[in-house]
């Protein structure tokens, strides 16, 4: 927030234009292997080493593609600065690939105390780095160097915390076994990532860098409570539920408790943020970000359902039904793209309202297989969550 006070919306717009390229590359680097490792009960050292070397090789390949594609990316957006920014920003792919196994091991061990320490230290240090560069007037490069510093420090701390060293082992048998589960998650992640980044592409191409910066700031502020809390819950729920994946009674009970707990935390936060968006933006980010207010208010009502989506999809991964996961993603993205095409001519606000519509409709789609697996469908979930939603709206 302090950095945003010093920079302009267009600086954030430049970074937002690269979002889809980085996100898609990261999908290929992980390829669902991280989730496959956490879910697998009889994982071996060979599995860890195989995934480690795969991640690095794919990360280097993706970075090379970005390097050679950077002039074309800059030409597409008609922004020459993007060429050099892409080449430097892309280094994060290689840096992050070095710590994938360490991160997976902490998740497997449900060691979130260590992850919290790493996150706090990294955020504090790189926040200072970003502030210093912004104060020096480096503009968009303040964001680039902050991201690089974050990746490097986080990787170092993960290696220091998780005392694991890779051996010179790579097994095609292990690769095929993990990829049989991870490949469908990869396809799902590619669909989801591409769809989520279609908005920045369309806004960056059809509107302007400043418009994209305003939209991206609204989206990131709304994502802050929703995605961070959901990420924490997913990190905890997935390994916990995986341990009881064959006991449907315990699984269903734990699943319902996780769902209610997430709504109890996220619903009031999102409604509250929408309610105070105007004074919040003007006081914290200054009036130059006033264009963010309406978009933030609308997006809050789209993202308040995000943890419910995520936990429903978590259940499919726990039960090993990555095929169901992929089918749902295909259906939802077709609906989302159709909604986007209808709302583009109506402007940015209409596009944000479209996100609310698709979020609610997709919730019903996500719960279809949940009902088939543990008999806990849309109507049952809404009955459990209705009182939390009503209280949150009254508060708002």
GROMACS .gro file of C-alpha atoms in nm:
model
  396
    1UNK     CA    1   0.000   0.000   0.000
    2UNK     CA    2   0.287   0.237   0.076
    3UNK     CA    3   0.446   0.152  -0.259
    4UNK     CA    4   0.113   0.214  -0.436
    5UNK     CA    5   0.106   0.566  -0.290
    6UNK     CA    6   0.440   0.637  -0.464
    7UNK     CA    7   0.375   0.462  -0.796
    8UNK     CA    8   0.114   0.522  -1.064
    9UNK     CA    9  -0.165   0.285  -1.179
   10UNK     CA   10   0.016   0.246  -1.512
   11UNK     CA   11   0.318   0.093  -1.333
   12UNK     CA   12   0.097  -0.182  -1.196
   13UNK     CA   13  -0.065  -0.215  -1.536
   14UNK     CA   14   0.269  -0.303  -1.695
   15UNK     CA   15   0.317  -0.588  -1.447
   16UNK     CA   16  -0.044  -0.698  -1.495
   17UNK     CA   17   0.018  -0.743  -1.868
   18UNK     CA   18   0.274  -1.015  -1.789
   19UNK     CA   19   0.043  -1.201  -1.553
   20UNK     CA   20  -0.079  -1.467  -1.795
   21UNK     CA   21   0.270  -1.550  -1.926
   22UNK     CA   22   0.411  -1.602  -1.577
   23UNK     CA   23   0.106  -1.789  -1.450
   24UNK     CA   24   0.088  -2.031  -1.744
   25UNK     CA   25   0.462  -2.097  -1.717
   26UNK     CA   26   0.424  -2.172  -1.346
   27UNK     CA   27   0.146  -2.421  -1.426
   28UNK     CA   28   0.379  -2.614  -1.656
   29UNK     CA   29   0.661  -2.603  -1.401
   30UNK     CA   30   0.445  -2.755  -1.126
   31UNK     CA   31   0.234  -2.977  -1.359
   32UNK     CA   32   0.028  -3.093  -1.062
   33UNK     CA   33   0.328  -3.278  -0.917
   34UNK     CA   34   0.325  -3.082  -0.592
   35UNK     CA   35  -0.034  -3.186  -0.523
   36UNK     CA   36   0.042  -3.544  -0.633
   37UNK     CA   37   0.331  -3.565  -0.384
   38UNK     CA   38   0.117  -3.438  -0.096
   39UNK     CA   39  -0.163  -3.681  -0.175
   40UNK     CA   40   0.056  -3.988  -0.231
   41UNK     CA   41   0.081  -4.196   0.087
   42UNK     CA   42   0.387  -4.407  -0.003
   43UNK     CA   43   0.601  -4.129  -0.155
   44UNK     CA   44   0.974  -4.203  -0.186
   45UNK     CA   45   1.301  -4.014  -0.219
   46UNK     CA   46   1.296  -4.105  -0.587
   47UNK     CA   47   0.964  -3.924  -0.625
   48UNK     CA   48   1.102  -3.607  -0.466
   49UNK     CA   49   1.418  -3.605  -0.678
   50UNK     CA   50   1.227  -3.674  -1.000
   51UNK     CA   51   0.992  -3.382  -0.942
   52UNK     CA   52   1.279  -3.153  -0.835
   53UNK     CA   53   1.476  -3.200  -1.159
   54UNK     CA   54   1.162  -3.184  -1.372
   55UNK     CA   55   1.066  -2.850  -1.219
   56UNK     CA   56   1.407  -2.696  -1.289
   57UNK     CA   57   1.428  -2.817  -1.650
   58UNK     CA   58   1.078  -2.693  -1.734
   59UNK     CA   59   1.144  -2.359  -1.558
   60UNK     CA   60   1.457  -2.299  -1.768
   61UNK     CA   61   1.267  -2.390  -2.085
   62UNK     CA   62   0.979  -2.154  -2.000
   63UNK     CA   63   1.219  -1.870  -1.921
   64UNK     CA   64   1.395  -1.920  -2.256
   65UNK     CA   65   1.058  -1.898  -2.433
   66UNK     CA   66   0.974  -1.577  -2.246
   67UNK     CA   67   1.314  -1.428  -2.335
   68UNK     CA   68   1.265  -1.487  -2.708
   69UNK     CA   69   0.896  -1.389  -2.696
   70UNK     CA   70   0.957  -1.063  -2.508
   71UNK     CA   71   0.978  -0.841  -2.821
   72UNK     CA   72   0.649  -0.983  -2.947
   73UNK     CA   73   0.482  -0.933  -2.607
   74UNK     CA   74   0.594  -0.569  -2.609
   75UNK     CA   75   0.468  -0.528  -2.965
   76UNK     CA   76   0.129  -0.684  -2.881
   77UNK     CA   77   0.066  -0.427  -2.607
   78UNK     CA   78   0.248  -0.151  -2.799
   79UNK     CA   79   0.469  -0.091  -2.494
   80UNK     CA   80   0.849  -0.117  -2.563
   81UNK     CA   81   0.931  -0.119  -2.190
   82UNK     CA   82   0.770  -0.463  -2.159
   83UNK     CA   83   1.059  -0.633  -2.344
   84UNK     CA   84   1.319  -0.561  -2.076
   85UNK     CA   85   1.070  -0.606  -1.791
   86UNK     CA   86   0.975  -0.952  -1.923
   87UNK     CA   87   1.337  -1.067  -1.938
   88UNK     CA   88   1.406  -0.965  -1.577
   89UNK     CA   89   1.068  -1.055  -1.426
   90UNK     CA   90   1.086  -1.401  -1.585
   91UNK     CA   91   1.386  -1.496  -1.371
   92UNK     CA   92   1.135  -1.562  -1.094
   93UNK     CA   93   1.035  -1.882  -1.273
   94UNK     CA   94   1.379  -2.037  -1.227
   95UNK     CA   95   1.421  -1.902  -0.874
   96UNK     CA   96   1.086  -2.039  -0.755
   97UNK     CA   97   1.140  -2.380  -0.916
   98UNK     CA   98   1.435  -2.443  -0.683
   99UNK     CA   99   1.214  -2.457  -0.373
  100UNK     CA  100   0.912  -2.657  -0.490
  101UNK     CA  101   1.007  -2.974  -0.301
  102UNK     CA  102   1.086  -2.788   0.019
  103UNK     CA  103   0.746  -2.624   0.006
  104UNK     CA  104   0.576  -2.960  -0.058
  105UNK     CA  105   0.759  -3.119   0.238
  106UNK     CA  106   0.637  -2.848   0.474
  107UNK     CA  107   0.282  -2.907   0.351
  108UNK     CA  108   0.313  -3.284   0.394
  109UNK     CA  109   0.439  -3.236   0.750
  110UNK     CA  110   0.163  -2.977   0.815
  111UNK     CA  111   0.444  -2.749   0.936
  112UNK     CA  112   0.278  -2.413   0.890
  113UNK     CA  113   0.472  -2.250   1.171
  114UNK     CA  114   0.786  -2.262   0.956
  115UNK     CA  115   0.598  -2.140   0.650
  116UNK     CA  116   0.459  -1.849   0.849
  117UNK     CA  117   0.806  -1.746   0.968
  118UNK     CA  118   0.939  -1.758   0.612
  119UNK     CA  119   0.645  -1.557   0.482
  120UNK     CA  120   0.675  -1.285   0.747
  121UNK     CA  121   1.052  -1.247   0.709
  122UNK     CA  122   1.027  -1.239   0.329
  123UNK     CA  123   0.742  -0.987   0.328
  124UNK     CA  124   0.914  -0.749   0.568
  125UNK     CA  125   1.250  -0.755   0.390
  126UNK     CA  126   1.119  -0.733   0.033
  127UNK     CA  127   0.867  -0.468   0.137
  128UNK     CA  128   1.160  -0.250   0.244
  129UNK     CA  129   1.337  -0.326  -0.085
  130UNK     CA  130   1.030  -0.226  -0.287
  131UNK     CA  131   0.981   0.093  -0.085
  132UNK     CA  132   1.344   0.197  -0.132
  133UNK     CA  133   1.331   0.151  -0.511
  134UNK     CA  134   0.995   0.328  -0.531
  135UNK     CA  135   1.132   0.617  -0.325
  136UNK     CA  136   1.427   0.639  -0.565
  137UNK     CA  137   1.182   0.692  -0.850
  138UNK     CA  138   1.234   0.363  -1.035
  139UNK     CA  139   0.862   0.321  -1.110
  140UNK     CA  140   0.771  -0.022  -1.241
  141UNK     CA  141   1.124  -0.152  -1.171
  142UNK     CA  142   1.052  -0.116  -0.798
  143UNK     CA  143   0.791  -0.391  -0.839
  144UNK     CA  144   1.025  -0.604  -1.051
  145UNK     CA  145   1.315  -0.590  -0.805
  146UNK     CA  146   1.082  -0.647  -0.511
  147UNK     CA  147   0.953  -0.967  -0.674
  148UNK     CA  148   1.305  -1.091  -0.749
  149UNK     CA  149   1.418  -1.021  -0.393
  150UNK     CA  150   1.113  -1.204  -0.260
  151UNK     CA  151   1.181  -1.514  -0.470
  152UNK     CA  152   1.549  -1.529  -0.380
  153UNK     CA  153   1.500  -1.479  -0.004
  154UNK     CA  154   1.207  -1.721   0.013
  155UNK     CA  155   1.407  -1.991  -0.167
  156UNK     CA  156   1.707  -1.943   0.065
  157UNK     CA  157   1.489  -1.963   0.377
  158UNK     CA  158   1.308  -2.274   0.252
  159UNK     CA  159   1.639  -2.452   0.185
  160UNK     CA  160   1.767  -2.349   0.527
  161UNK     CA  161   1.447  -2.468   0.701
  162UNK     CA  162   1.398  -2.797   0.514
  163UNK     CA  163   1.727  -2.982   0.529
  164UNK     CA  164   1.673  -3.184   0.214
  165UNK     CA  165   1.932  -3.229  -0.060
  166UNK     CA  166   1.845  -3.384  -0.396
  167UNK     CA  167   2.024  -3.697  -0.508
  168UNK     CA  168   2.117  -3.768  -0.867
  169UNK     CA  169   1.802  -3.972  -0.928
  170UNK     CA  170   1.539  -3.946  -1.198
  171UNK     CA  171   1.283  -4.223  -1.249
  172UNK     CA  172   1.054  -4.238  -1.550
  173UNK     CA  173   0.834  -4.482  -1.361
  174UNK     CA  174   0.791  -4.231  -1.079
  175UNK     CA  175   0.733  -3.954  -1.334
  176UNK     CA  176   0.457  -4.149  -1.510
  177UNK     CA  177   0.287  -4.243  -1.183
  178UNK     CA  178   0.278  -3.884  -1.054
  179UNK     CA  179   0.193  -3.739  -1.394
  180UNK     CA  180  -0.107  -3.971  -1.435
  181UNK     CA  181  -0.270  -3.780  -1.150
  182UNK     CA  182  -0.100  -3.443  -1.204
  183UNK     CA  183  -0.167  -3.418  -1.578
  184UNK     CA  184  -0.539  -3.360  -1.527
  185UNK     CA  185  -0.462  -3.102  -1.260
  186UNK     CA  186  -0.221  -2.939  -1.506
  187UNK     CA  187  -0.493  -2.917  -1.771
  188UNK     CA  188  -0.734  -2.777  -1.512
  189UNK     CA  189  -0.476  -2.526  -1.389
  190UNK     CA  190  -0.403  -2.411  -1.745
  191UNK     CA  191  -0.772  -2.355  -1.811
  192UNK     CA  192  -0.822  -2.174  -1.482
  193UNK     CA  193  -0.506  -1.964  -1.513
  194UNK     CA  194  -0.575  -1.866  -1.873
  195UNK     CA  195  -0.930  -1.767  -1.787
  196UNK     CA  196  -0.827  -1.567  -1.479
  197UNK     CA  197  -0.574  -1.375  -1.687
  198UNK     CA  198  -0.801  -1.311  -1.983
  199UNK     CA  199  -0.932  -1.003  -1.804
  200UNK     CA  200  -0.587  -0.835  -1.782
  201UNK     CA  201  -0.518  -0.923  -2.146
  202UNK     CA  202  -0.847  -0.775  -2.266
  203UNK     CA  203  -0.818  -0.465  -2.047
  204UNK     CA  204  -0.453  -0.410  -2.138
  205UNK     CA  205  -0.526  -0.445  -2.509
  206UNK     CA  206  -0.867  -0.274  -2.536
  207UNK     CA  207  -0.830  -0.004  -2.272
  208UNK     CA  208  -0.499   0.126  -2.130
  209UNK     CA  209  -0.218   0.048  -1.886
  210UNK     CA  210  -0.376   0.286  -1.633
  211UNK     CA  211  -0.714   0.113  -1.662
  212UNK     CA  212  -0.546  -0.222  -1.615
  213UNK     CA  213  -0.355  -0.086  -1.315
  214UNK     CA  214  -0.678   0.033  -1.150
  215UNK     CA  215  -0.851  -0.300  -1.216
  216UNK     CA  216  -0.548  -0.500  -1.101
  217UNK     CA  217  -0.528  -0.298  -0.778
  218UNK     CA  218  -0.899  -0.361  -0.707
  219UNK     CA  219  -0.855  -0.730  -0.780
  220UNK     CA  220  -0.543  -0.763  -0.562
  221UNK     CA  221  -0.710  -0.586  -0.268
  222UNK     CA  222  -1.013  -0.815  -0.294
  223UNK     CA  223  -0.785  -1.117  -0.335
  224UNK     CA  224  -0.589  -1.024  -0.021
  225UNK     CA  225  -0.839  -1.156   0.237
  226UNK     CA  226  -1.006  -1.410   0.009
  227UNK     CA  227  -0.708  -1.582  -0.154
  228UNK     CA  228  -0.471  -1.563   0.141
  229UNK     CA  229  -0.717  -1.715   0.386
  230UNK     CA  230  -0.827  -1.972   0.128
  231UNK     CA  231  -0.463  -2.059   0.060
  232UNK     CA  232  -0.407  -2.119   0.429
  233UNK     CA  233  -0.721  -2.333   0.456
  234UNK     CA  234  -0.634  -2.532   0.143
  235UNK     CA  235  -0.280  -2.594   0.265
  236UNK     CA  236  -0.417  -2.733   0.590
  237UNK     CA  237  -0.726  -2.912   0.464
  238UNK     CA  238  -0.563  -3.101   0.178
  239UNK     CA  239  -0.301  -3.296   0.378
  240UNK     CA  240  -0.546  -3.346   0.668
  241UNK     CA  241  -0.827  -3.474   0.447
  242UNK     CA  242  -0.582  -3.687   0.247
  243UNK     CA  243  -0.501  -3.882   0.562
  244UNK     CA  244  -0.868  -3.983   0.601
  245UNK     CA  245  -0.952  -4.010   0.230
  246UNK     CA  246  -1.082  -4.368   0.268
  247UNK     CA  247  -1.315  -4.295   0.561
  248UNK     CA  248  -1.615  -4.121   0.401
  249UNK     CA  249  -1.793  -4.054   0.730
  250UNK     CA  250  -1.498  -3.872   0.889
  251UNK     CA  251  -1.417  -3.707   0.558
  252UNK     CA  252  -1.767  -3.565   0.522
  253UNK     CA  253  -1.775  -3.437   0.878
  254UNK     CA  254  -1.433  -3.268   0.851
  255UNK     CA  255  -1.525  -3.124   0.512
  256UNK     CA  256  -1.842  -2.958   0.646
  257UNK     CA  257  -1.654  -2.808   0.940
  258UNK     CA  258  -1.385  -2.664   0.710
  259UNK     CA  259  -1.653  -2.517   0.484
  260UNK     CA  260  -1.836  -2.342   0.768
  261UNK     CA  261  -1.514  -2.216   0.922
  262UNK     CA  262  -1.395  -2.060   0.594
  263UNK     CA  263  -1.728  -1.882   0.538
  264UNK     CA  264  -1.731  -1.760   0.899
  265UNK     CA  265  -1.397  -1.587   0.840
  266UNK     CA  266  -1.416  -1.476   0.475
  267UNK     CA  267  -1.780  -1.360   0.432
  268UNK     CA  268  -1.763  -1.076   0.690
  269UNK     CA  269  -1.421  -0.967   0.565
  270UNK     CA  270  -1.533  -0.938   0.202
  271UNK     CA  271  -1.864  -0.765   0.278
  272UNK     CA  272  -1.684  -0.533   0.521
  273UNK     CA  273  -1.418  -0.444   0.265
  274UNK     CA  274  -1.685  -0.361   0.007
  275UNK     CA  275  -1.866  -0.144   0.261
  276UNK     CA  276  -1.565   0.071   0.351
  277UNK     CA  277  -1.400   0.070   0.007
  278UNK     CA  278  -1.448   0.444  -0.061
  279UNK     CA  279  -1.281   0.592   0.250
  280UNK     CA  280  -1.030   0.306   0.258
  281UNK     CA  281  -0.899   0.373  -0.094
  282UNK     CA  282  -0.897   0.753  -0.058
  283UNK     CA  283  -0.715   0.751   0.276
  284UNK     CA  284  -0.472   0.462   0.223
  285UNK     CA  285  -0.391   0.491  -0.150
  286UNK     CA  286  -0.488   0.859  -0.212
  287UNK     CA  287  -0.742   0.998  -0.459
  288UNK     CA  288  -0.535   0.900  -0.764
  289UNK     CA  289  -0.665   0.544  -0.706
  290UNK     CA  290  -1.032   0.652  -0.669
  291UNK     CA  291  -1.118   0.465  -0.990
  292UNK     CA  292  -1.053   0.144  -0.797
  293UNK     CA  293  -1.346   0.191  -0.556
  294UNK     CA  294  -1.640   0.064  -0.764
  295UNK     CA  295  -1.441  -0.226  -0.909
  296UNK     CA  296  -1.327  -0.330  -0.561
  297UNK     CA  297  -1.682  -0.327  -0.425
  298UNK     CA  298  -1.811  -0.546  -0.708
  299UNK     CA  299  -1.520  -0.792  -0.708
  300UNK     CA  300  -1.555  -0.847  -0.333
  301UNK     CA  301  -1.892  -1.014  -0.395
  302UNK     CA  302  -1.736  -1.239  -0.659
  303UNK     CA  303  -1.439  -1.346  -0.448
  304UNK     CA  304  -1.631  -1.400  -0.124
  305UNK     CA  305  -1.731  -1.739  -0.268
  306UNK     CA  306  -1.373  -1.833  -0.358
  307UNK     CA  307  -1.300  -2.041  -0.043
  308UNK     CA  308  -1.623  -2.238  -0.095
  309UNK     CA  309  -1.517  -2.314  -0.454
  310UNK     CA  310  -1.168  -2.413  -0.343
  311UNK     CA  311  -1.275  -2.650  -0.066
  312UNK     CA  312  -1.526  -2.821  -0.295
  313UNK     CA  313  -1.251  -2.877  -0.550
  314UNK     CA  314  -1.013  -2.987  -0.275
  315UNK     CA  315  -1.242  -3.280  -0.202
  316UNK     CA  316  -1.213  -3.402  -0.562
  317UNK     CA  317  -0.833  -3.399  -0.537
  318UNK     CA  318  -0.839  -3.579  -0.202
  319UNK     CA  319  -1.053  -3.856  -0.354
  320UNK     CA  320  -0.818  -3.876  -0.653
  321UNK     CA  321  -1.086  -3.764  -0.900
  322UNK     CA  322  -0.875  -3.529  -1.106
  323UNK     CA  323  -1.092  -3.631  -1.405
  324UNK     CA  324  -1.396  -3.472  -1.238
  325UNK     CA  325  -1.179  -3.169  -1.157
  326UNK     CA  326  -1.092  -3.124  -1.524
  327UNK     CA  327  -1.452  -3.164  -1.645
  328UNK     CA  328  -1.571  -2.896  -1.404
  329UNK     CA  329  -1.299  -2.655  -1.513
  330UNK     CA  330  -1.390  -2.695  -1.881
  331UNK     CA  331  -1.759  -2.627  -1.814
  332UNK     CA  332  -1.692  -2.328  -1.589
  333UNK     CA  333  -1.444  -2.164  -1.823
  334UNK     CA  334  -1.677  -2.192  -2.120
  335UNK     CA  335  -1.941  -2.013  -1.911
  336UNK     CA  336  -1.690  -1.753  -1.794
  337UNK     CA  337  -1.561  -1.673  -2.143
  338UNK     CA  338  -1.917  -1.641  -2.276
  339UNK     CA  339  -1.997  -1.396  -1.996
  340UNK     CA  340  -1.679  -1.199  -2.067
  341UNK     CA  341  -1.761  -1.169  -2.438
  342UNK     CA  342  -2.106  -1.030  -2.352
  343UNK     CA  343  -1.975  -0.775  -2.100
  344UNK     CA  344  -1.663  -0.640  -2.281
  345UNK     CA  345  -1.856  -0.384  -2.492
  346UNK     CA  346  -2.034  -0.261  -2.177
  347UNK     CA  347  -1.716  -0.152  -1.998
  348UNK     CA  348  -1.504  -0.249  -1.698
  349UNK     CA  349  -1.783  -0.229  -1.440
  350UNK     CA  350  -1.998  -0.468  -1.643
  351UNK     CA  351  -1.704  -0.708  -1.669
  352UNK     CA  352  -1.676  -0.705  -1.289
  353UNK     CA  353  -2.049  -0.773  -1.250
  354UNK     CA  354  -1.999  -1.063  -1.490
  355UNK     CA  355  -1.745  -1.209  -1.247
  356UNK     CA  356  -2.007  -1.205  -0.970
  357UNK     CA  357  -2.255  -1.385  -1.196
  358UNK     CA  358  -2.012  -1.658  -1.301
  359UNK     CA  359  -1.888  -1.705  -0.942
  360UNK     CA  360  -2.239  -1.781  -0.814
  361UNK     CA  361  -2.334  -2.006  -1.107
  362UNK     CA  362  -2.004  -2.195  -1.089
  363UNK     CA  363  -2.062  -2.264  -0.721
  364UNK     CA  364  -2.363  -2.472  -0.817
  365UNK     CA  365  -2.155  -2.652  -1.081
  366UNK     CA  366  -1.872  -2.726  -0.835
  367UNK     CA  367  -2.106  -2.888  -0.583
  368UNK     CA  368  -2.244  -3.141  -0.836
  369UNK     CA  369  -1.967  -3.394  -0.782
  370UNK     CA  370  -1.941  -3.313  -0.412
  371UNK     CA  371  -2.297  -3.440  -0.376
  372UNK     CA  372  -2.213  -3.755  -0.574
  373UNK     CA  373  -1.908  -3.832  -0.360
  374UNK     CA  374  -2.025  -3.755  -0.005
  375UNK     CA  375  -2.390  -3.652  -0.050
  376UNK     CA  376  -2.326  -3.286   0.038
  377UNK     CA  377  -2.458  -3.079  -0.250
  378UNK     CA  378  -2.548  -2.716  -0.320
  379UNK     CA  379  -2.871  -2.694  -0.118
  380UNK     CA  380  -2.713  -2.859   0.189
  381UNK     CA  381  -2.412  -2.629   0.173
  382UNK     CA  382  -2.628  -2.319   0.138
  383UNK     CA  383  -2.835  -2.424   0.441
  384UNK     CA  384  -2.514  -2.453   0.644
  385UNK     CA  385  -2.383  -2.115   0.525
  386UNK     CA  386  -2.705  -1.911   0.507
  387UNK     CA  387  -2.691  -1.771   0.860
  388UNK     CA  388  -2.329  -1.657   0.813
  389UNK     CA  389  -2.414  -1.488   0.483
  390UNK     CA  390  -2.720  -1.311   0.628
  391UNK     CA  391  -2.527  -1.182   0.931
  392UNK     CA  392  -2.249  -1.057   0.704
  393UNK     CA  393  -2.491  -0.869   0.477
  394UNK     CA  394  -2.670  -0.712   0.774
  395UNK     CA  395  -2.330  -0.601   0.909
  396UNK     CA  396  -2.243  -0.452   0.568
   0.00000   0.00000   0.00000
